[in-house]
Amino acid sequence: MFAPSTKAAWWLATFLTVFVTGEMPIQAEVEPEFLQELENHTVTQGRDVHFTCVVNHLSNYRVAWIKSDSKAILAIHTNMVALNPRLSVTYNNHNTWKLHVSNVQANDSGTYMCQVNTDPMKSQMGHLSVVIPPDIVDTVTEGSSAREGGSVRLTCSATGVPPPTVLWRREHNRPIVFRQEGGREKKVVDSHKGESLELWHVQRADMGAYYCIASNGVPPTVSRRYHVQVHFIPQVKVTNQLVGAPIGSDVELQCYIEASPKAMNSWYREDALVSDKLFENPKLRIAETIVNEYSQWMNLTIKSLAPKDYGTYICASVNALGKMESQVSLHRLELSMNGFAEEPMVSGAARQRGNLGTAHAHPATSHARPYSFTRHLPPQLYALLIPTLRYLTNF
């Protein structure tokens, strides 16, 4: 727009020109101009995006869209030149053109130009950056199992834009242990950075799930689960090697087992004519309690003890690497009027409740000085007489 004084001067000059020459003067043409800069975009692969170009005073000139890095003409005015169905152009019939890119792909990254065909040419540029969420590439896991004392190597490769960071963690936030020669702990960490995780001199405590986690700031973060198996010969520990119990009572024999790979576990009688595996029946009950993936309790309960039930019981475990067993001697317990036990009793009901994740389960023993009659008593009378006898003995 012209100021009032300028406008008056223009009209005066025009009047004089027409009066002298008899012709209207030629008005200078107004050049096209951009009203805003072309924006830059960062878009996740698969999304849609558009560039907006606003041009005033276009007159008979045309707007073209060009991919700068490849010099490819994409569109002129509203006519598409590029044979790409994901590209399109819209125009609001005034001064605004938009270049639309749908379902953006990695090769759409680059610089885009909005150009007006003046002489010299006028243009402005905007950049499109396409980011890609991380993805874990399928790979062959090397050495996901090993003998105790051996080594395990896990490999996890990830792709994405920008390049992802790979982090290793254990399930339930358990520590990752790196060991040196001899199995001594060298370093204990919560996580490990890098595509490969190598564990040397592995122990059974290293067994379990490990997660490869890939992230690059573009959601979602992805992870993959790898399982480490550590194999070793079974280890068997009975809570008590000597157990005493009276006729007619129930007794529990307790056995703690560690084994990997999975083992076949059983109880059987050593002194039986045929050492067959014991199975559950109204007389016997076998209860298995899982502690973790390589250890468990296997307890044998014998109900209403009879004379033939006394003897030696074997807790056995066998897997592909070997066999291990441990025995319990079950003795008959009698009470006498003099208040002294004929032999000490080791209670089979006192279970060791230490750290069950370690390789050893230490027996927990409790010693008592039970009373014994020279003849047997029914269990009901036995339960009633014990407090009385103890009172009389300490009187």
mmCIF file of C-alpha atoms in Angstrom:
data_model
loop_
_atom_site.group_PDB
_atom_site.id
_atom_site.type_symbol
_atom_site.label_atom_id
_atom_site.label_comp_id
_atom_site.label_asym_id
_atom_site.label_seq_id
_atom_site.Cartn_x
_atom_site.Cartn_y
_atom_site.Cartn_z
ATOM 1 C CA MET A 1 0.000 0.000 0.000
ATOM 2 C CA PHE A 2 1.139 3.539 -0.744
ATOM 3 C CA ALA A 3 1.173 6.419 1.799
ATOM 4 C CA PRO A 4 -1.391 9.231 1.040
ATOM 5 C CA SER A 5 1.325 11.704 -0.082
ATOM 6 C CA THR A 6 2.935 9.091 -2.305
ATOM 7 C CA LYS A 7 -0.424 8.157 -3.758
ATOM 8 C CA ALA A 8 -1.224 11.820 -4.560
ATOM 9 C CA ALA A 9 2.135 12.246 -6.275
ATOM 10 C CA TRP A 10 1.506 9.088 -8.308
ATOM 11 C CA TRP A 11 -1.867 10.358 -9.481
ATOM 12 C CA LEU A 12 -0.349 13.762 -10.396
ATOM 13 C CA ALA A 13 2.427 12.130 -12.419
ATOM 14 C CA THR A 14 -0.089 9.912 -14.172
ATOM 15 C CA PHE A 15 -2.299 12.912 -15.052
ATOM 16 C CA LEU A 16 0.632 14.871 -16.504
ATOM 17 C CA THR A 17 1.832 11.846 -18.519
ATOM 18 C CA VAL A 18 -1.608 11.300 -20.009
ATOM 19 C CA PHE A 19 -2.035 15.046 -20.725
ATOM 20 C CA VAL A 20 1.322 15.300 -22.501
ATOM 21 C CA THR A 21 1.561 11.904 -24.269
ATOM 22 C CA GLY A 22 -2.010 10.811 -24.412
ATOM 23 C CA GLU A 23 -0.982 7.310 -23.024
ATOM 24 C CA MET A 24 -1.334 5.577 -19.641
ATOM 25 C CA PRO A 25 2.058 4.806 -17.959
ATOM 26 C CA ILE A 26 3.125 1.153 -17.417
ATOM 27 C CA GLN A 27 2.899 0.207 -13.699
ATOM 28 C CA ALA A 28 5.931 -1.702 -12.316
ATOM 29 C CA GLU A 29 5.083 -5.397 -11.630
ATOM 30 C CA VAL A 30 5.101 -6.533 -7.927
ATOM 31 C CA GLU A 31 7.433 -9.545 -7.410
ATOM 32 C CA PRO A 32 6.126 -12.742 -5.722
ATOM 33 C CA GLU A 33 7.164 -13.016 -2.074
ATOM 34 C CA PHE A 34 7.164 -15.776 0.568
ATOM 35 C CA LEU A 35 5.167 -14.914 3.684
ATOM 36 C CA GLN A 36 6.678 -17.595 5.969
ATOM 37 C CA GLU A 37 9.610 -19.974 6.085
ATOM 38 C CA LEU A 38 9.270 -23.590 5.054
ATOM 39 C CA GLU A 39 9.257 -25.658 8.237
ATOM 40 C CA ASN A 40 11.535 -28.565 9.264
ATOM 41 C CA HIS A 41 9.954 -31.850 10.389
ATOM 42 C CA THR A 42 11.051 -34.888 12.392
ATOM 43 C CA VAL A 43 8.561 -37.718 11.874
ATOM 44 C CA THR A 44 8.329 -41.342 12.951
ATOM 45 C CA GLN A 45 8.277 -43.817 10.074
ATOM 46 C CA GLY A 46 4.713 -44.639 9.021
ATOM 47 C CA ARG A 47 3.221 -41.269 10.011
ATOM 48 C CA ASP A 48 1.967 -38.483 7.668
ATOM 49 C CA VAL A 49 3.523 -35.014 7.241
ATOM 50 C CA HIS A 50 3.144 -31.932 5.036
ATOM 51 C CA PHE A 51 5.138 -28.811 4.077
ATOM 52 C CA THR A 52 3.315 -25.460 3.736
ATOM 53 C CA CYS A 53 4.424 -22.778 1.238
ATOM 54 C CA VAL A 54 2.677 -19.355 1.302
ATOM 55 C CA VAL A 55 3.362 -17.003 -1.660
ATOM 56 C CA ASN A 56 1.824 -13.567 -2.303
ATOM 57 C CA HIS A 57 1.658 -11.715 -5.646
ATOM 58 C CA LEU A 58 2.195 -14.903 -7.625
ATOM 59 C CA SER A 59 0.481 -13.441 -10.708
ATOM 60 C CA ASN A 60 1.264 -15.655 -13.713
ATOM 61 C CA TYR A 61 4.177 -17.427 -12.064
ATOM 62 C CA ARG A 62 4.015 -21.021 -10.861
ATOM 63 C CA VAL A 63 4.973 -22.842 -7.644
ATOM 64 C CA ALA A 64 6.964 -26.049 -7.958
ATOM 65 C CA TRP A 65 8.040 -28.655 -5.356
ATOM 66 C CA ILE A 66 11.510 -30.192 -5.680
ATOM 67 C CA LYS A 67 13.468 -32.836 -3.666
ATOM 68 C CA SER A 68 16.738 -30.916 -3.350
ATOM 69 C CA ASP A 69 19.175 -33.744 -2.706
ATOM 70 C CA SER A 70 18.019 -35.685 -5.791
ATOM 71 C CA LYS A 71 16.989 -32.610 -7.883
ATOM 72 C CA ALA A 72 13.742 -34.445 -8.677
ATOM 73 C CA ILE A 73 10.726 -32.285 -9.564
ATOM 74 C CA LEU A 74 7.793 -33.557 -7.509
ATOM 75 C CA ALA A 75 4.973 -31.224 -8.593
ATOM 76 C CA ILE A 76 4.223 -28.001 -10.513
ATOM 77 C CA HIS A 77 1.281 -25.962 -9.215
ATOM 78 C CA THR A 78 -1.245 -28.742 -8.450
ATOM 79 C CA ASN A 79 0.003 -31.205 -11.059
ATOM 80 C CA MET A 80 2.034 -34.146 -9.775
ATOM 81 C CA VAL A 81 5.198 -35.015 -11.694
ATOM 82 C CA ALA A 82 6.662 -37.719 -9.412
ATOM 83 C CA LEU A 83 5.034 -41.132 -9.805
ATOM 84 C CA ASN A 84 4.757 -41.683 -6.073
ATOM 85 C CA PRO A 85 1.242 -42.416 -4.744
ATOM 86 C CA ARG A 86 2.282 -41.283 -1.266
ATOM 87 C CA LEU A 87 2.894 -37.696 -2.496
ATOM 88 C CA SER A 88 0.170 -35.130 -3.214
ATOM 89 C CA VAL A 89 -0.299 -31.324 -3.446
ATOM 90 C CA THR A 90 -3.186 -29.142 -2.308
ATOM 91 C CA TYR A 91 -3.894 -25.436 -3.064
ATOM 92 C CA ASN A 92 -6.381 -23.123 -1.312
ATOM 93 C CA ASN A 93 -6.963 -21.012 -4.466
ATOM 94 C CA HIS A 94 -5.336 -18.004 -2.833
ATOM 95 C CA ASN A 95 -1.719 -18.150 -1.739
ATOM 96 C CA THR A 96 -1.074 -21.448 0.082
ATOM 97 C CA TRP A 97 0.339 -24.672 -1.344
ATOM 98 C CA LYS A 98 0.922 -27.860 0.655
ATOM 99 C CA LEU A 99 3.068 -30.869 -0.214
ATOM 100 C CA HIS A 100 1.717 -33.980 1.575
ATOM 101 C CA VAL A 101 3.813 -37.094 2.293
ATOM 102 C CA SER A 102 1.790 -40.014 3.655
ATOM 103 C CA ASN A 103 3.113 -43.169 5.344
ATOM 104 C CA VAL A 104 6.579 -41.640 5.613
ATOM 105 C CA GLN A 105 9.492 -43.995 4.880
ATOM 106 C CA ALA A 106 13.221 -43.757 5.574
ATOM 107 C CA ASN A 107 14.040 -42.777 1.949
ATOM 108 C CA ASP A 108 11.732 -39.740 2.266
ATOM 109 C CA SER A 109 14.338 -38.058 4.476
ATOM 110 C CA GLY A 110 16.038 -35.061 2.927
ATOM 111 C CA THR A 111 15.578 -31.416 1.924
ATOM 112 C CA TYR A 112 12.430 -30.215 0.133
ATOM 113 C CA MET A 113 12.214 -26.960 -1.871
ATOM 114 C CA CYS A 114 9.258 -24.695 -2.667
ATOM 115 C CA GLN A 115 10.285 -22.777 -5.811
ATOM 116 C CA VAL A 116 8.765 -19.903 -7.815
ATOM 117 C CA ASN A 117 9.863 -19.637 -11.483
ATOM 118 C CA THR A 118 10.897 -15.989 -11.397
ATOM 119 C CA ASP A 119 14.146 -14.754 -12.967
ATOM 120 C CA PRO A 120 16.213 -15.205 -10.939
ATOM 121 C CA MET A 121 14.379 -18.107 -9.313
ATOM 122 C CA LYS A 122 13.052 -17.699 -5.755
ATOM 123 C CA SER A 123 12.897 -20.612 -3.365
ATOM 124 C CA GLN A 124 12.897 -21.735 0.273
ATOM 125 C CA MET A 125 13.801 -25.102 1.805
ATOM 126 C CA GLY A 126 12.706 -27.354 4.683
ATOM 127 C CA HIS A 127 14.225 -30.584 5.962
ATOM 128 C CA LEU A 128 12.457 -33.869 6.725
ATOM 129 C CA SER A 129 14.079 -36.275 9.202
ATOM 130 C CA VAL A 130 12.525 -39.747 9.497
ATOM 131 C CA VAL A 131 13.135 -41.617 12.761
ATOM 132 C CA ILE A 132 12.546 -45.354 13.172
ATOM 133 C CA PRO A 133 11.748 -47.162 16.454
ATOM 134 C CA PRO A 134 14.268 -49.819 17.519
ATOM 135 C CA ASP A 135 13.896 -53.396 16.362
ATOM 136 C CA ILE A 136 15.859 -56.427 17.528
ATOM 137 C CA VAL A 137 17.246 -58.484 14.663
ATOM 138 C CA ASP A 138 16.759 -62.242 14.899
ATOM 139 C CA THR A 139 20.106 -63.816 15.691
ATOM 140 C CA VAL A 140 21.344 -67.225 16.710
ATOM 141 C CA THR A 141 22.070 -67.250 20.431
ATOM 142 C CA GLU A 142 25.521 -68.710 20.996
ATOM 143 C CA GLY A 143 26.121 -70.838 24.077
ATOM 144 C CA SER A 144 22.910 -70.232 25.988
ATOM 145 C CA SER A 145 23.794 -73.315 28.047
ATOM 146 C CA ALA A 146 27.060 -74.506 29.572
ATOM 147 C CA ARG A 147 28.478 -76.821 32.198
ATOM 148 C CA GLU A 148 29.141 -75.199 35.545
ATOM 149 C CA GLY A 149 32.521 -73.466 35.270
ATOM 150 C CA GLY A 150 32.148 -72.955 31.511
ATOM 151 C CA SER A 151 31.203 -69.822 29.551
ATOM 152 C CA VAL A 152 28.077 -68.384 27.925
ATOM 153 C CA ARG A 153 27.820 -65.775 25.171
ATOM 154 C CA LEU A 154 24.570 -63.969 24.300
ATOM 155 C CA THR A 155 24.316 -61.748 21.202
ATOM 156 C CA CYS A 156 21.572 -59.234 20.410
ATOM 157 C CA SER A 157 21.631 -56.823 17.418
ATOM 158 C CA ALA A 158 19.217 -53.917 17.035
ATOM 159 C CA THR A 159 18.359 -51.546 14.174
ATOM 160 C CA GLY A 160 16.661 -48.138 14.173
ATOM 161 C CA VAL A 161 17.170 -44.426 13.408
ATOM 162 C CA PRO A 162 19.001 -43.036 15.284
ATOM 163 C CA PRO A 163 21.060 -46.179 16.073
ATOM 164 C CA PRO A 164 19.713 -47.792 19.280
ATOM 165 C CA THR A 165 21.553 -48.404 22.529
ATOM 166 C CA VAL A 166 21.501 -52.051 23.682
ATOM 167 C CA LEU A 167 21.368 -52.841 27.406
ATOM 168 C CA TRP A 168 21.318 -56.213 29.204
ATOM 169 C CA ARG A 169 19.421 -56.849 32.445
ATOM 170 C CA ARG A 170 18.464 -59.934 34.444
ATOM 171 C CA GLU A 171 14.936 -60.912 35.340
ATOM 172 C CA HIS A 172 13.663 -59.551 38.684
ATOM 173 C CA ASN A 173 16.615 -57.092 38.687
ATOM 174 C CA ARG A 174 19.037 -59.771 39.833
ATOM 175 C CA PRO A 175 22.716 -58.779 39.478
ATOM 176 C CA ILE A 176 24.889 -59.763 36.521
ATOM 177 C CA VAL A 177 28.139 -61.311 37.785
ATOM 178 C CA PHE A 178 31.387 -61.253 35.820
ATOM 179 C CA ARG A 179 34.030 -63.687 37.106
ATOM 180 C CA GLN A 180 37.732 -64.122 36.551
ATOM 181 C CA GLU A 181 39.927 -67.212 36.527
ATOM 182 C CA GLY A 182 39.036 -69.555 39.371
ATOM 183 C CA GLY A 183 35.448 -68.355 39.562
ATOM 184 C CA ARG A 184 36.139 -65.370 41.832
ATOM 185 C CA GLU A 185 33.811 -62.427 41.373
ATOM 186 C CA LYS A 186 35.421 -59.657 39.344
ATOM 187 C CA LYS A 187 32.490 -57.281 38.878
ATOM 188 C CA VAL A 188 28.813 -57.247 39.856
ATOM 189 C CA VAL A 189 26.501 -54.898 37.930
ATOM 190 C CA ASP A 190 22.791 -54.221 37.539
ATOM 191 C CA SER A 191 23.077 -53.825 33.745
ATOM 192 C CA HIS A 192 25.579 -54.263 30.921
ATOM 193 C CA LYS A 193 25.817 -52.078 27.795
ATOM 194 C CA GLY A 194 26.631 -53.603 24.420
ATOM 195 C CA GLU A 195 25.295 -56.070 21.860
ATOM 196 C CA SER A 196 27.172 -59.032 23.395
ATOM 197 C CA LEU A 197 27.072 -60.392 26.932
ATOM 198 C CA GLU A 198 29.821 -62.869 27.823
ATOM 199 C CA LEU A 199 29.815 -64.740 31.138
ATOM 200 C CA TRP A 200 32.898 -66.718 32.145
ATOM 201 C CA HIS A 201 33.189 -69.440 34.832
ATOM 202 C CA VAL A 202 29.395 -69.552 35.192
ATOM 203 C CA GLN A 203 27.786 -70.930 38.322
ATOM 204 C CA ARG A 204 24.283 -72.224 38.952
ATOM 205 C CA ALA A 205 23.305 -68.870 40.488
ATOM 206 C CA ASP A 206 23.838 -67.320 37.017
ATOM 207 C CA MET A 207 21.031 -69.444 35.612
ATOM 208 C CA GLY A 208 17.834 -67.702 34.547
ATOM 209 C CA ALA A 209 16.400 -65.115 32.158
ATOM 210 C CA TYR A 210 18.419 -62.244 30.667
ATOM 211 C CA TYR A 211 16.779 -59.393 28.733
ATOM 212 C CA CYS A 212 18.243 -57.506 25.769
ATOM 213 C CA ILE A 213 16.662 -54.006 25.788
ATOM 214 C CA ALA A 214 17.016 -51.670 22.773
ATOM 215 C CA SER A 215 16.076 -47.971 22.860
ATOM 216 C CA ASN A 216 16.841 -44.855 20.786
ATOM 217 C CA GLY A 217 14.423 -42.247 22.120
ATOM 218 C CA VAL A 218 11.737 -43.227 19.602
ATOM 219 C CA PRO A 219 8.956 -45.220 21.290
ATOM 220 C CA PRO A 220 8.410 -48.019 21.855
ATOM 221 C CA THR A 221 11.479 -49.511 23.559
ATOM 222 C CA VAL A 222 11.768 -53.217 22.654
ATOM 223 C CA SER A 223 13.240 -56.197 24.480
ATOM 224 C CA ARG A 224 13.936 -59.872 23.942
ATOM 225 C CA ARG A 225 14.284 -62.636 26.517
ATOM 226 C CA TYR A 226 17.208 -65.060 26.504
ATOM 227 C CA HIS A 227 17.532 -68.007 28.861
ATOM 228 C CA VAL A 228 20.794 -69.228 30.350
ATOM 229 C CA GLN A 229 21.076 -72.847 31.496
ATOM 230 C CA VAL A 230 23.931 -74.017 33.727
ATOM 231 C CA HIS A 231 24.275 -77.808 33.935
ATOM 232 C CA PHE A 232 25.740 -79.803 36.824
ATOM 233 C CA ILE A 233 25.528 -83.191 38.529
ATOM 234 C CA PRO A 234 22.685 -83.413 41.090
ATOM 235 C CA GLN A 235 23.395 -82.556 44.712
ATOM 236 C CA VAL A 236 21.280 -84.194 47.414
ATOM 237 C CA LYS A 237 21.124 -83.258 51.120
ATOM 238 C CA VAL A 238 18.840 -84.744 53.737
ATOM 239 C CA THR A 239 17.929 -82.485 56.635
ATOM 240 C CA ASN A 240 18.731 -85.214 59.192
ATOM 241 C CA GLN A 241 20.507 -88.493 58.636
ATOM 242 C CA LEU A 242 19.125 -90.010 61.860
ATOM 243 C CA VAL A 243 15.441 -89.786 62.730
ATOM 244 C CA GLY A 244 13.639 -91.436 65.626
ATOM 245 C CA ALA A 245 9.892 -91.826 66.051
ATOM 246 C CA PRO A 246 7.574 -94.056 68.157
ATOM 247 C CA ILE A 247 5.231 -96.726 66.868
ATOM 248 C CA GLY A 248 1.930 -95.332 65.553
ATOM 249 C CA SER A 249 3.189 -91.811 64.914
ATOM 250 C CA ASP A 250 3.672 -89.951 61.596
ATOM 251 C CA VAL A 251 7.147 -88.923 60.515
ATOM 252 C CA GLU A 252 8.474 -86.683 57.728
ATOM 253 C CA LEU A 253 11.844 -87.300 56.051
ATOM 254 C CA GLN A 254 13.155 -84.164 54.333
ATOM 255 C CA CYS A 255 15.425 -83.989 51.289
ATOM 256 C CA TYR A 256 16.822 -80.935 49.434
ATOM 257 C CA ILE A 257 17.870 -81.389 45.773
ATOM 258 C CA GLU A 258 19.739 -79.219 43.272
ATOM 259 C CA ALA A 259 20.026 -80.410 39.677
ATOM 260 C CA SER A 260 20.270 -79.121 36.095
ATOM 261 C CA PRO A 261 19.224 -80.280 33.581
ATOM 262 C CA LYS A 262 15.984 -81.515 35.082
ATOM 263 C CA ALA A 263 16.434 -84.681 37.134
ATOM 264 C CA MET A 264 14.370 -87.720 38.062
ATOM 265 C CA ASN A 265 13.959 -87.677 41.859
ATOM 266 C CA SER A 266 12.731 -90.518 44.041
ATOM 267 C CA TRP A 267 12.628 -92.126 47.481
ATOM 268 C CA TYR A 268 13.256 -95.837 47.981
ATOM 269 C CA ARG A 269 14.105 -98.351 50.740
ATOM 270 C CA GLU A 270 17.715 -99.463 50.867
ATOM 271 C CA ASP A 271 17.055 -102.511 53.024
ATOM 272 C CA ALA A 272 14.044 -103.758 51.103
ATOM 273 C CA LEU A 273 14.280 -107.065 49.243
ATOM 274 C CA VAL A 274 13.684 -105.160 46.022
ATOM 275 C CA SER A 275 14.839 -101.521 46.044
ATOM 276 C CA ASP A 276 11.887 -100.166 44.125
ATOM 277 C CA LYS A 277 10.917 -96.515 43.940
ATOM 278 C CA LEU A 278 8.358 -95.536 46.581
ATOM 279 C CA PHE A 279 5.026 -94.217 45.319
ATOM 280 C CA GLU A 280 2.278 -92.383 47.103
ATOM 281 C CA ASN A 281 -0.407 -94.498 48.761
ATOM 282 C CA PRO A 282 -2.547 -94.227 51.901
ATOM 283 C CA LYS A 283 0.588 -95.017 53.920
ATOM 284 C CA LEU A 284 3.094 -92.762 52.113
ATOM 285 C CA ARG A 285 2.923 -89.169 50.887
ATOM 286 C CA ILE A 286 5.626 -87.492 48.771
ATOM 287 C CA ALA A 287 5.490 -83.678 48.634
ATOM 288 C CA GLU A 288 7.658 -81.661 46.215
ATOM 289 C CA THR A 289 8.180 -77.920 46.777
ATOM 290 C CA ILE A 290 9.959 -75.898 44.096
ATOM 291 C CA VAL A 291 12.529 -73.380 45.391
ATOM 292 C CA ASN A 292 13.862 -72.137 42.050
ATOM 293 C CA GLU A 293 14.491 -73.556 38.590
ATOM 294 C CA TYR A 294 17.253 -75.884 39.750
ATOM 295 C CA SER A 295 16.399 -76.702 43.400
ATOM 296 C CA GLN A 296 13.497 -78.174 45.348
ATOM 297 C CA TRP A 297 12.464 -79.978 48.516
ATOM 298 C CA MET A 298 11.174 -83.558 48.223
ATOM 299 C CA ASN A 299 9.755 -84.755 51.549
ATOM 300 C CA LEU A 300 8.492 -88.237 52.390
ATOM 301 C CA THR A 301 5.786 -88.613 55.064
ATOM 302 C CA ILE A 302 5.191 -92.067 56.564
ATOM 303 C CA LYS A 303 1.881 -92.373 58.416
ATOM 304 C CA SER A 304 1.088 -94.566 61.446
ATOM 305 C CA LEU A 305 4.539 -96.116 61.810
ATOM 306 C CA ALA A 306 4.626 -99.909 62.061
ATOM 307 C CA PRO A 307 7.689 -102.066 62.908
ATOM 308 C CA LYS A 308 8.281 -102.886 59.256
ATOM 309 C CA ASP A 309 8.578 -99.162 58.413
ATOM 310 C CA TYR A 310 11.836 -98.712 60.310
ATOM 311 C CA GLY A 311 15.063 -98.895 58.355
ATOM 312 C CA THR A 312 17.090 -96.908 55.826
ATOM 313 C CA TYR A 313 15.470 -94.629 53.236
ATOM 314 C CA ILE A 314 17.315 -93.253 50.210
ATOM 315 C CA CYS A 315 16.639 -89.890 48.545
ATOM 316 C CA ALA A 316 18.044 -90.086 45.008
ATOM 317 C CA SER A 317 18.363 -87.727 42.033
ATOM 318 C CA VAL A 318 19.639 -88.569 38.540
ATOM 319 C CA ASN A 319 20.027 -86.465 35.377
ATOM 320 C CA ALA A 320 22.019 -86.680 32.135
ATOM 321 C CA LEU A 321 25.256 -85.802 33.946
ATOM 322 C CA GLY A 322 25.120 -88.252 36.820
ATOM 323 C CA LYS A 323 23.435 -89.523 39.956
ATOM 324 C CA MET A 324 23.584 -88.520 43.630
ATOM 325 C CA GLU A 325 21.798 -89.874 46.698
ATOM 326 C CA SER A 326 21.659 -89.438 50.461
ATOM 327 C CA GLN A 327 20.200 -91.707 53.130
ATOM 328 C CA VAL A 328 18.119 -91.373 56.290
ATOM 329 C CA SER A 329 18.053 -94.003 59.072
ATOM 330 C CA LEU A 330 14.618 -94.208 60.675
ATOM 331 C CA HIS A 331 14.849 -95.698 64.213
ATOM 332 C CA ARG A 332 12.189 -96.886 66.573
ATOM 333 C CA LEU A 333 11.835 -94.682 69.642
ATOM 334 C CA GLU A 334 10.858 -96.136 73.062
ATOM 335 C CA LEU A 335 10.373 -94.550 76.477
ATOM 336 C CA SER A 336 11.435 -95.944 79.901
ATOM 337 C CA MET A 337 10.346 -95.138 83.453
ATOM 338 C CA ASN A 338 13.834 -93.949 84.453
ATOM 339 C CA GLY A 339 13.367 -90.916 82.227
ATOM 340 C CA PHE A 340 16.382 -91.458 79.962
ATOM 341 C CA ALA A 341 16.312 -92.176 76.270
ATOM 342 C CA GLU A 342 17.807 -95.381 75.007
ATOM 343 C CA GLU A 343 19.312 -93.386 72.107
ATOM 344 C CA PRO A 344 19.214 -89.726 71.135
ATOM 345 C CA MET A 345 16.526 -88.649 68.726
ATOM 346 C CA VAL A 346 17.146 -86.341 65.801
ATOM 347 C CA SER A 347 13.913 -84.651 64.864
ATOM 348 C CA GLY A 348 12.928 -85.028 61.218
ATOM 349 C CA ALA A 349 10.448 -82.183 61.436
ATOM 350 C CA ALA A 350 13.045 -79.456 61.957
ATOM 351 C CA ARG A 351 13.558 -78.110 58.400
ATOM 352 C CA GLN A 352 16.610 -76.078 57.431
ATOM 353 C CA ARG A 353 15.396 -72.665 56.225
ATOM 354 C CA GLY A 354 18.648 -70.982 55.252
ATOM 355 C CA ASN A 355 19.559 -69.584 51.844
ATOM 356 C CA LEU A 356 18.072 -72.178 49.533
ATOM 357 C CA GLY A 357 19.692 -70.591 46.517
ATOM 358 C CA THR A 358 23.179 -71.753 47.565
ATOM 359 C CA ALA A 359 24.715 -75.003 46.564
ATOM 360 C CA HIS A 360 24.511 -76.539 50.045
ATOM 361 C CA ALA A 361 21.702 -77.089 52.503
ATOM 362 C CA HIS A 362 23.092 -77.554 55.994
ATOM 363 C CA PRO A 363 21.238 -80.017 58.182
ATOM 364 C CA ALA A 364 19.337 -78.556 61.113
ATOM 365 C CA THR A 365 19.336 -80.960 64.055
ATOM 366 C CA SER A 366 17.595 -80.802 67.397
ATOM 367 C CA HIS A 367 18.389 -83.248 70.162
ATOM 368 C CA ALA A 368 15.873 -84.400 72.753
ATOM 369 C CA ARG A 369 15.972 -86.870 75.599
ATOM 370 C CA PRO A 370 12.709 -88.766 75.211
ATOM 371 C CA TYR A 371 11.287 -91.242 77.701
ATOM 372 C CA SER A 372 10.784 -94.923 76.965
ATOM 373 C CA PHE A 373 8.653 -97.746 78.362
ATOM 374 C CA THR A 374 9.794 -101.331 78.147
ATOM 375 C CA ARG A 375 6.505 -102.089 76.501
ATOM 376 C CA HIS A 376 4.776 -100.180 73.775
ATOM 377 C CA LEU A 377 1.982 -97.682 74.418
ATOM 378 C CA PRO A 378 -0.791 -96.550 72.121
ATOM 379 C CA PRO A 379 -0.035 -93.114 70.585
ATOM 380 C CA GLN A 380 -2.907 -91.506 72.491
ATOM 381 C CA LEU A 381 -1.535 -92.576 75.897
ATOM 382 C CA TYR A 382 1.989 -91.631 74.771
ATOM 383 C CA ALA A 383 0.848 -88.053 74.081
ATOM 384 C CA LEU A 384 -0.820 -87.768 77.491
ATOM 385 C CA LEU A 385 1.988 -89.322 79.551
ATOM 386 C CA ILE A 386 4.934 -87.304 78.199
ATOM 387 C CA PRO A 387 4.066 -84.055 80.118
ATOM 388 C CA THR A 388 3.383 -86.047 83.297
ATOM 389 C CA LEU A 389 6.648 -87.948 83.117
ATOM 390 C CA ARG A 390 8.599 -84.763 82.476
ATOM 391 C CA TYR A 391 6.984 -83.152 85.525
ATOM 392 C CA LEU A 392 7.752 -86.134 87.786
ATOM 393 C CA THR A 393 11.343 -86.334 86.558
ATOM 394 C CA ASN A 394 12.037 -82.664 87.282
ATOM 395 C CA PHE A 395 10.182 -82.689 90.619
#
